[in-house]
mmCIF file with all atom_site columns, C-alpha atoms in Angstrom:
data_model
loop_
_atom_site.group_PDB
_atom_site.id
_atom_site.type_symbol
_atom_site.label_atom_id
_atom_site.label_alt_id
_atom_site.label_comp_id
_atom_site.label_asym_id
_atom_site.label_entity_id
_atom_site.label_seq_id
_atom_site.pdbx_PDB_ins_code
_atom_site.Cartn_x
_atom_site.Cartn_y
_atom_site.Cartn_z
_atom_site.occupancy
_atom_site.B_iso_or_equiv
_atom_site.pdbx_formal_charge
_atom_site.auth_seq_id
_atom_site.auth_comp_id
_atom_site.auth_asym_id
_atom_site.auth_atom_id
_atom_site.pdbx_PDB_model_num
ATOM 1   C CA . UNK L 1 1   ? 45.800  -7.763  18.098 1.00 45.00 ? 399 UNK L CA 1
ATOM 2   C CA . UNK L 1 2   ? 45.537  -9.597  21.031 1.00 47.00 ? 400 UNK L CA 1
ATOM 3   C CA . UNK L 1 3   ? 43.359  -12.956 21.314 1.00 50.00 ? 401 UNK L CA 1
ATOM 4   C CA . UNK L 1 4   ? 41.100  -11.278 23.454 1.00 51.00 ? 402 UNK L CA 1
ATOM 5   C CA . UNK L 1 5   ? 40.336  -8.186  21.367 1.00 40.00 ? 403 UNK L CA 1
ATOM 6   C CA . UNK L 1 6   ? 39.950  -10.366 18.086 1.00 39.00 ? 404 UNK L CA 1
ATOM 7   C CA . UNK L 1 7   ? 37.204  -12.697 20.093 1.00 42.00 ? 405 UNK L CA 1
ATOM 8   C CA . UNK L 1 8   ? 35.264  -10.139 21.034 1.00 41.00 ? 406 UNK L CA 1
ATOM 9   C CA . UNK L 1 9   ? 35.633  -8.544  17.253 1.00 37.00 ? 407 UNK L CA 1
ATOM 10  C CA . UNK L 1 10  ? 34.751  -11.878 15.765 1.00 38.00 ? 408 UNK L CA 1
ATOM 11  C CA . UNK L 1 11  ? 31.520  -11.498 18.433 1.00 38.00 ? 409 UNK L CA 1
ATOM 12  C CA . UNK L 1 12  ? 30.771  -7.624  17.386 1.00 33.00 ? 410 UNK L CA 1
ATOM 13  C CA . UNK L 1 13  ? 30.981  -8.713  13.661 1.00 32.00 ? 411 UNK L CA 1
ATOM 14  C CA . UNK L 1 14  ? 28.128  -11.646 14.489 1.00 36.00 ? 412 UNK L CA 1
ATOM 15  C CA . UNK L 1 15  ? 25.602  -9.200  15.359 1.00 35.00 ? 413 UNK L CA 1
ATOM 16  C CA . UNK L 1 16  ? 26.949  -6.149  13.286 1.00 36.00 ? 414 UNK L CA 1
ATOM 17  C CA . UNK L 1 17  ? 26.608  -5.507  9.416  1.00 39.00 ? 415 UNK L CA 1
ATOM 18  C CA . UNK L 1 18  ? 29.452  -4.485  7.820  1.00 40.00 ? 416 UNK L CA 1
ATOM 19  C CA . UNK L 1 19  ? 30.487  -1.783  4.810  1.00 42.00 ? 417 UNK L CA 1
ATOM 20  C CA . UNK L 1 20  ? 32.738  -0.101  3.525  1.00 46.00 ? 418 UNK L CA 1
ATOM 21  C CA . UNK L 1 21  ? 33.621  3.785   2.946  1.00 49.00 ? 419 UNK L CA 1
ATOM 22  C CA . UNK L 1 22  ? 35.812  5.717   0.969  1.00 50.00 ? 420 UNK L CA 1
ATOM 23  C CA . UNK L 1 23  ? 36.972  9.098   3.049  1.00 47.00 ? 421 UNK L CA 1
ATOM 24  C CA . UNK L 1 24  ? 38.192  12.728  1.194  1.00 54.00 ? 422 UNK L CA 1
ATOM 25  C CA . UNK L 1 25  ? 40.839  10.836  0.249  1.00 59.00 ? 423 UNK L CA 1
ATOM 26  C CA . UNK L 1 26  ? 39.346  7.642   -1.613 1.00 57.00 ? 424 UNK L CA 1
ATOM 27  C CA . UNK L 1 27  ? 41.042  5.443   1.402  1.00 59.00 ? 425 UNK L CA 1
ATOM 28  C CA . UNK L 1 28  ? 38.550  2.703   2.310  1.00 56.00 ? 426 UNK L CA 1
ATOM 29  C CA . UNK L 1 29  ? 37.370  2.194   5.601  1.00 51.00 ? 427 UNK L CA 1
ATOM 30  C CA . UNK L 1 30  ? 35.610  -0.203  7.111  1.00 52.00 ? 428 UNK L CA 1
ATOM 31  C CA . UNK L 1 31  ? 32.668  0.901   8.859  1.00 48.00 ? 429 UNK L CA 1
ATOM 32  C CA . UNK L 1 32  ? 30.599  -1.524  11.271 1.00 47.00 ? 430 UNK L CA 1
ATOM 33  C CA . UNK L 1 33  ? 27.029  -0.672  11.870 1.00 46.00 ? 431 UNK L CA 1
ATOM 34  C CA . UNK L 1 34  ? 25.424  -2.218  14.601 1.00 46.00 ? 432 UNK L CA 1
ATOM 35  C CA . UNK L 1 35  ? 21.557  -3.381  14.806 1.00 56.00 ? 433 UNK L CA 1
ATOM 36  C CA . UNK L 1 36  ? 20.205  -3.974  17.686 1.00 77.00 ? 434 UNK L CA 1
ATOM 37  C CA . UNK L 1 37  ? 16.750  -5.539  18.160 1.00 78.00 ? 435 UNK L CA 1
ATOM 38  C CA . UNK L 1 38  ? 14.610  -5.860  21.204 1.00 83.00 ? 436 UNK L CA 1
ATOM 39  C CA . UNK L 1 39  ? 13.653  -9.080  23.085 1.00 83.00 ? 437 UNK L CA 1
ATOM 40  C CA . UNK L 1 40  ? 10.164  -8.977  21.720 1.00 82.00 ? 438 UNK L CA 1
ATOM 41  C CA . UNK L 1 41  ? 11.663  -9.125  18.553 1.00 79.00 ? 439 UNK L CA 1
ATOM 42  C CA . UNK L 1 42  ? 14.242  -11.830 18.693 1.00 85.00 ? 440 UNK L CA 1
ATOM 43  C CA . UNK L 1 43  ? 11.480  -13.935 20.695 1.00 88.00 ? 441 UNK L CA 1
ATOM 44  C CA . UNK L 1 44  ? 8.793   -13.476 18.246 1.00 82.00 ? 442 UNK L CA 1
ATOM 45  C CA . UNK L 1 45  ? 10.985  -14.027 15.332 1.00 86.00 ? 443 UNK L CA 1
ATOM 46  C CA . UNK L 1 46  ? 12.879  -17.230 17.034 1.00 89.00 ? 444 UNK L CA 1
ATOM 47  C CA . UNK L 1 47  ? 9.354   -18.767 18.392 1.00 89.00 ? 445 UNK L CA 1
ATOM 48  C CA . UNK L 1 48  ? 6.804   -17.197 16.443 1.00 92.00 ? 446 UNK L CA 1
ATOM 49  C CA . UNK L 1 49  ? 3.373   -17.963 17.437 1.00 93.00 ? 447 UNK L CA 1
ATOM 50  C CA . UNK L 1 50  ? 0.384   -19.448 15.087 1.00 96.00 ? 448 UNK L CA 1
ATOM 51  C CA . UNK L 1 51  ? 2.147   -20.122 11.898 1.00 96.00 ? 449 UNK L CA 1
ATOM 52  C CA . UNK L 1 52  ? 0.124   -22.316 9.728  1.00 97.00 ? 450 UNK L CA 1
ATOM 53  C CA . UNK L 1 53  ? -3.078  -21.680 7.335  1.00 98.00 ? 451 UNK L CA 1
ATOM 54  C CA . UNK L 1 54  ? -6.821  -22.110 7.832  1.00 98.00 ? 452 UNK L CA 1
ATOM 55  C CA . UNK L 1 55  ? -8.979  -22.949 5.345  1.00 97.00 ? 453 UNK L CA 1
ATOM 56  C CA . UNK L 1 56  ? -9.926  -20.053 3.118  1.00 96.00 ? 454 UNK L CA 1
ATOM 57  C CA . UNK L 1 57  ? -12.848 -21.406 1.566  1.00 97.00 ? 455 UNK L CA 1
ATOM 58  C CA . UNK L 1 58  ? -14.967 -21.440 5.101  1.00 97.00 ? 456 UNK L CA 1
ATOM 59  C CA . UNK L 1 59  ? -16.899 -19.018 5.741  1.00 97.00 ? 457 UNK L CA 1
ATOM 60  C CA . UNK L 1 60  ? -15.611 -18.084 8.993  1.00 98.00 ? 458 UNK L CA 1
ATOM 61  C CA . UNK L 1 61  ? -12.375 -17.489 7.747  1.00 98.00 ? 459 UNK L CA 1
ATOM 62  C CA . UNK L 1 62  ? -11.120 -14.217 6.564  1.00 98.00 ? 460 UNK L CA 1
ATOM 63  C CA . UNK L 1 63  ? -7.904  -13.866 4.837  1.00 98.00 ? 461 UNK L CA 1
ATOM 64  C CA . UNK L 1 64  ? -5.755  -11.323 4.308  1.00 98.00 ? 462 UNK L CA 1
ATOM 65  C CA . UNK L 1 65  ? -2.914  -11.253 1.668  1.00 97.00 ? 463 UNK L CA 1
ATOM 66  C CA . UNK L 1 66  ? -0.446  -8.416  1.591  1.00 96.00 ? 464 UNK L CA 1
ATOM 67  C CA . UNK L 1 67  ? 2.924   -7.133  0.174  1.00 93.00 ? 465 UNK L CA 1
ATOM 68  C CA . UNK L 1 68  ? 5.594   -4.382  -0.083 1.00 83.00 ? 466 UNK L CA 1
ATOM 69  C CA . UNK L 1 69  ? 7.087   -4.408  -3.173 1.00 78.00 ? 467 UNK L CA 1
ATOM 70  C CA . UNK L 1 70  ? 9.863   -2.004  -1.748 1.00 77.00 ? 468 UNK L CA 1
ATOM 71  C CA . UNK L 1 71  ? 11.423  -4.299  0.491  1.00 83.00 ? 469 UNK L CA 1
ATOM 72  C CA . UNK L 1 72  ? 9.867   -8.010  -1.095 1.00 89.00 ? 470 UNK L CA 1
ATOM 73  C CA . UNK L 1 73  ? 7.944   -8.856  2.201  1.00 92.00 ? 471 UNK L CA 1
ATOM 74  C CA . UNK L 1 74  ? 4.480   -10.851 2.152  1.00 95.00 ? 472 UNK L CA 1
ATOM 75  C CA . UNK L 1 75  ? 2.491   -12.131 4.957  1.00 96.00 ? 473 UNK L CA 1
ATOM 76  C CA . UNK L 1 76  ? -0.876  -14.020 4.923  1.00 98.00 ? 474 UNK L CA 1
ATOM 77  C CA . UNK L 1 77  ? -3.022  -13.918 8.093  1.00 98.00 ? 475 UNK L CA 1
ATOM 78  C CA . UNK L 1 78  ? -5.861  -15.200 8.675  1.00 99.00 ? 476 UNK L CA 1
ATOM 79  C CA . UNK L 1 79  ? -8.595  -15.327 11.202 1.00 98.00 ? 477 UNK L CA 1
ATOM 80  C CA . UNK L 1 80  ? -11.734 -17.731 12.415 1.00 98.00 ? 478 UNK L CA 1
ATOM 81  C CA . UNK L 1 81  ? -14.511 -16.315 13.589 1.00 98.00 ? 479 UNK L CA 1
ATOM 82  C CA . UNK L 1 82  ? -17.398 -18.062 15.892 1.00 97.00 ? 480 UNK L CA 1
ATOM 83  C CA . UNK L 1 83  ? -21.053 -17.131 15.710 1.00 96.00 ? 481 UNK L CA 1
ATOM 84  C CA . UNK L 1 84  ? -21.152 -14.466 18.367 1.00 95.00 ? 482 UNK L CA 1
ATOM 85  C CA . UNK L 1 85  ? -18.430 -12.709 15.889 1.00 96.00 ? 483 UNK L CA 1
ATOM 86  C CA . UNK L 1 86  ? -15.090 -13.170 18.308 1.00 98.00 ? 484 UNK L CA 1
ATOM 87  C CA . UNK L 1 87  ? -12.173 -14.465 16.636 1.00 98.00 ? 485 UNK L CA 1
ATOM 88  C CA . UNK L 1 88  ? -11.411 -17.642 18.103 1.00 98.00 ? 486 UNK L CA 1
ATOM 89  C CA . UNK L 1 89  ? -8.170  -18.591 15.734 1.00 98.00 ? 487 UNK L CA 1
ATOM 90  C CA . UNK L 1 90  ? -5.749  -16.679 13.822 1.00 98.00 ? 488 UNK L CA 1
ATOM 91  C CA . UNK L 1 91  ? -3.094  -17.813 11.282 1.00 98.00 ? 489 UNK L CA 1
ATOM 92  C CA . UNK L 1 92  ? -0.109  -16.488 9.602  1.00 97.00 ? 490 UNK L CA 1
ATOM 93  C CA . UNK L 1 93  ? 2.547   -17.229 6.793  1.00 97.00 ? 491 UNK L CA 1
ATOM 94  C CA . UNK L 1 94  ? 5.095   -14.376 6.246  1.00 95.00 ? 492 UNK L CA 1
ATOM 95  C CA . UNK L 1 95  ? 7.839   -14.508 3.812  1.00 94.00 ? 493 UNK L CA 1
ATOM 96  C CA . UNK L 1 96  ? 10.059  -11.658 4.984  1.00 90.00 ? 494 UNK L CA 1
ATOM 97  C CA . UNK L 1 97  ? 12.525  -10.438 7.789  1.00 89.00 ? 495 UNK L CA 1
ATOM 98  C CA . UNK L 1 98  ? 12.216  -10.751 11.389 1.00 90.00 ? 496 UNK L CA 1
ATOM 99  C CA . UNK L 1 99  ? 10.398  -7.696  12.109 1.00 91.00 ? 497 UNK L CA 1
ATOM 100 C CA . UNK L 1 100 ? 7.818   -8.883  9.636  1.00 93.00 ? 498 UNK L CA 1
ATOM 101 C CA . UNK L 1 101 ? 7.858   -12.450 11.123 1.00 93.00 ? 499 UNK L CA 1
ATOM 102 C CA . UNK L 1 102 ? 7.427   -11.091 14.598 1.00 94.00 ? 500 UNK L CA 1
ATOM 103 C CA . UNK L 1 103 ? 4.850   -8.290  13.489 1.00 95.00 ? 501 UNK L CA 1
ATOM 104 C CA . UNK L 1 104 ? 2.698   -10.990 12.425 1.00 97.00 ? 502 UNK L CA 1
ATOM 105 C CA . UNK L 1 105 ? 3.230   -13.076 15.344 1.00 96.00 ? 503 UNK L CA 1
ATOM 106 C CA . UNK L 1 106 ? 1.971   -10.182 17.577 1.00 97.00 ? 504 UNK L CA 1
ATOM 107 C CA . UNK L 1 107 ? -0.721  -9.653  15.872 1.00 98.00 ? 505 UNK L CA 1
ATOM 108 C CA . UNK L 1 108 ? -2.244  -13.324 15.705 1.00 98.00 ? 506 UNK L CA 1
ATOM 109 C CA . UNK L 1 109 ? -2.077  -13.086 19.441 1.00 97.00 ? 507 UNK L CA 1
ATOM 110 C CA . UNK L 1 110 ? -3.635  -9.790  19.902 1.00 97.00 ? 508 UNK L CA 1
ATOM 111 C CA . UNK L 1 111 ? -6.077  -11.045 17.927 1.00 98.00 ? 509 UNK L CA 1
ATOM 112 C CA . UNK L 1 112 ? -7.506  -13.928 19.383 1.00 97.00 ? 510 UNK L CA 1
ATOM 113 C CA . UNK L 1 113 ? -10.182 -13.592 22.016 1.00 97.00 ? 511 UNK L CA 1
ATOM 114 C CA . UNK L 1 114 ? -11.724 -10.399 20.163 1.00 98.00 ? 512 UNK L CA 1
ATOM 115 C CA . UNK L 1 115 ? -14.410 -9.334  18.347 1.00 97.00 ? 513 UNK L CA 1
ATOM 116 C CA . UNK L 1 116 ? -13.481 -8.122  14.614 1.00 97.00 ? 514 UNK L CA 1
ATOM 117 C CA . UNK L 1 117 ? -14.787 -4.744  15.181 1.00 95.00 ? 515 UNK L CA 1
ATOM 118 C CA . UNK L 1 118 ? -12.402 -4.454  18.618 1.00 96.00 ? 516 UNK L CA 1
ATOM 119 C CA . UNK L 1 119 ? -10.065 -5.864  16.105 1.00 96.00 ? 517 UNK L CA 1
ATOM 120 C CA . UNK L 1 120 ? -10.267 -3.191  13.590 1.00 95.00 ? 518 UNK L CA 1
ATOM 121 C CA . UNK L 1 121 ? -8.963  -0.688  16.129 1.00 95.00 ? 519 UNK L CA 1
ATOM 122 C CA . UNK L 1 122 ? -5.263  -2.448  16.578 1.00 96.00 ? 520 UNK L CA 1
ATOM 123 C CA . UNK L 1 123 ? -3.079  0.520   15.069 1.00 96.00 ? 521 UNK L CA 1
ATOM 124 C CA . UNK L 1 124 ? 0.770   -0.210  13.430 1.00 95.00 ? 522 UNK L CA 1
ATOM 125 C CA . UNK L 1 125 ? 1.717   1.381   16.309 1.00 95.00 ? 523 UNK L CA 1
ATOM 126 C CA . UNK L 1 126 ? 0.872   -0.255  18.578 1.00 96.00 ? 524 UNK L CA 1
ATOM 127 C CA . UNK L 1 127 ? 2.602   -3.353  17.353 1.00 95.00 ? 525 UNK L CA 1
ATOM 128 C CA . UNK L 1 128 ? 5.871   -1.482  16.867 1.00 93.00 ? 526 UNK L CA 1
ATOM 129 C CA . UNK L 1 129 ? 5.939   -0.104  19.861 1.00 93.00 ? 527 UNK L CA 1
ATOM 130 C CA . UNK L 1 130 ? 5.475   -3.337  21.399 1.00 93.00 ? 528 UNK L CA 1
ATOM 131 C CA . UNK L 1 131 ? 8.355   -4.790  19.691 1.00 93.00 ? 529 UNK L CA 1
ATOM 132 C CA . UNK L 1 132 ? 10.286  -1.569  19.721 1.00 91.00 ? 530 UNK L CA 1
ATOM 133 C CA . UNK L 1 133 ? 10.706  -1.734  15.842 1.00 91.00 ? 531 UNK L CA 1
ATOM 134 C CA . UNK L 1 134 ? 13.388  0.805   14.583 1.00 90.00 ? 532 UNK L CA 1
ATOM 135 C CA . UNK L 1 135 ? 12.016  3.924   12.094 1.00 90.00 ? 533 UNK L CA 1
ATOM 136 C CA . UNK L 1 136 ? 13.270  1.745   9.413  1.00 89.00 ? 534 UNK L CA 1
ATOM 137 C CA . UNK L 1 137 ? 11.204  -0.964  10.146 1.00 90.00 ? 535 UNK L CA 1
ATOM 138 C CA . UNK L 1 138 ? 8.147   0.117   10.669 1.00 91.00 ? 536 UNK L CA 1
ATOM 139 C CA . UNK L 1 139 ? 6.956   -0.707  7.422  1.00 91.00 ? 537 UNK L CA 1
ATOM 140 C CA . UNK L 1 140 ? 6.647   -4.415  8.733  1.00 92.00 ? 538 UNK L CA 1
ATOM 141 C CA . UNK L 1 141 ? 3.856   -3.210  11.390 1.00 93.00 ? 539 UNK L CA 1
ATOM 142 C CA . UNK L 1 142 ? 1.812   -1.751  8.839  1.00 95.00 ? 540 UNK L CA 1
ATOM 143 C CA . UNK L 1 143 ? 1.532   -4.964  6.404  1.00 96.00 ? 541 UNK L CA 1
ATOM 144 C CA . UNK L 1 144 ? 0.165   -6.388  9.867  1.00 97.00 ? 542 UNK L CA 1
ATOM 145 C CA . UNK L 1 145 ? -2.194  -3.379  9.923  1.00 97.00 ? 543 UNK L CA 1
ATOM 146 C CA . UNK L 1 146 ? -3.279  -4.155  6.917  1.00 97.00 ? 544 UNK L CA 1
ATOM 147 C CA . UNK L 1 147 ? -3.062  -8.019  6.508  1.00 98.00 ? 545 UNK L CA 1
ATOM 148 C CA . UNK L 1 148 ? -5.666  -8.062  9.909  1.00 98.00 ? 546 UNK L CA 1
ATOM 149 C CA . UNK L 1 149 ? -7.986  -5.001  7.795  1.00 98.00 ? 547 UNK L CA 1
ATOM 150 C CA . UNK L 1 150 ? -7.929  -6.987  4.385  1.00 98.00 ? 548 UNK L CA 1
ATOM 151 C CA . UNK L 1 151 ? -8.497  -10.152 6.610  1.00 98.00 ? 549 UNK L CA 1
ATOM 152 C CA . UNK L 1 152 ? -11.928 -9.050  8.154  1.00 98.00 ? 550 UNK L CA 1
ATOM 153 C CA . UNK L 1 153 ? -13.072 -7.297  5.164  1.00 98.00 ? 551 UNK L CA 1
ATOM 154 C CA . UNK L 1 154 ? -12.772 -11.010 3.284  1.00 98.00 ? 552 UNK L CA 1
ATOM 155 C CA . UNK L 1 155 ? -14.755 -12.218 6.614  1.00 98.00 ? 553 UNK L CA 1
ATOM 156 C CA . UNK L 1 156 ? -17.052 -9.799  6.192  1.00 97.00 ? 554 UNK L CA 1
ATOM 157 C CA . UNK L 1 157 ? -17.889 -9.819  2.838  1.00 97.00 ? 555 UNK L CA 1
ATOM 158 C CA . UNK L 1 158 ? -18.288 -14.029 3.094  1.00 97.00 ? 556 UNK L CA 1
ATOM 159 C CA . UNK L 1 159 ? -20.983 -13.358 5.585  1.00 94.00 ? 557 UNK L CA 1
ATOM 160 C CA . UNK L 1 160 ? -23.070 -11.191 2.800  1.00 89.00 ? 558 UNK L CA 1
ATOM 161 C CA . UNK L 1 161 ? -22.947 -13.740 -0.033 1.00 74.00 ? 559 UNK L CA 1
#
């Protein structure tokens, strides 16, 4: 193999997960499978916006703490909310992959500068589509879905007590 070919092998293998198949014949072969993620992604996930924690106790902050026990991800995001009922800070902690890390990135920015109840209308969806999350990963959008839905209900049900 020529130095050329095994650089750029060394540079497919970087960004590529690799396995291994048997064929009819119980040969193995090595099989590369390469993921791909969009710039959203990689930028959200490399630089992610508002990590941190607010304090949970206030009572304008609403937090929201969910999981998914298939894949071990857990993200906690939180929001402040002034008087006029506009979220003026948002928080999260995410123990997970990148498309969880980003998800939650996206949506502490989306949700700054709203109301909660213009809140309530951001849709999984939209998130992955913004960061062009593969089918496979779309389970990462919807803890954010939920995570911003379980943090207003908490804000919500402080402002009743």
């Amino acid at each position: 193999m020529s130095r050329q070919l095994l650089k750029q092998s060394q540079q497919t293998l970087a960004l590529s997960a690799s396995s291994t198949l048997r064929n009819s014949t119980g040969i193995a072969i090595n099989t590369i499978q390469q993921r791909q993620y969009h710039e959203n992604v990689i930028d959200h996930y490399e630089n992610p916006r508002n990590v941190g924690s607010l304090d949970k106790a206030a009572k304008d902050v609403g937090t929201g703490l969910v999981g998914a026990p298939a894949c071990g991800d857990v993200m906690k995001l939180q929001i402040k909310v002034d008087e006029n009922g506009k979220i003026v800070d948002s928080k999260f902690k995410t123990f997970g992959c990148g498309s969880a890390i980003a998800s939650s990135s996206v949506a502490t920015e989306w949700l700054k500068g709203r109301t909660v109840d213009e809140c309530i209308s951001i849709k999984n969806t939209d998130i992955a589509s913004h960061l062009k999350l593969p089918p496979v990963k779309l389970h990462c959008s919807m803890l954010a879905e939920d995570a911003i839905k379980a943090a207003i209900k908490d804000y919500k049900k402080k402002q009743t007590v």
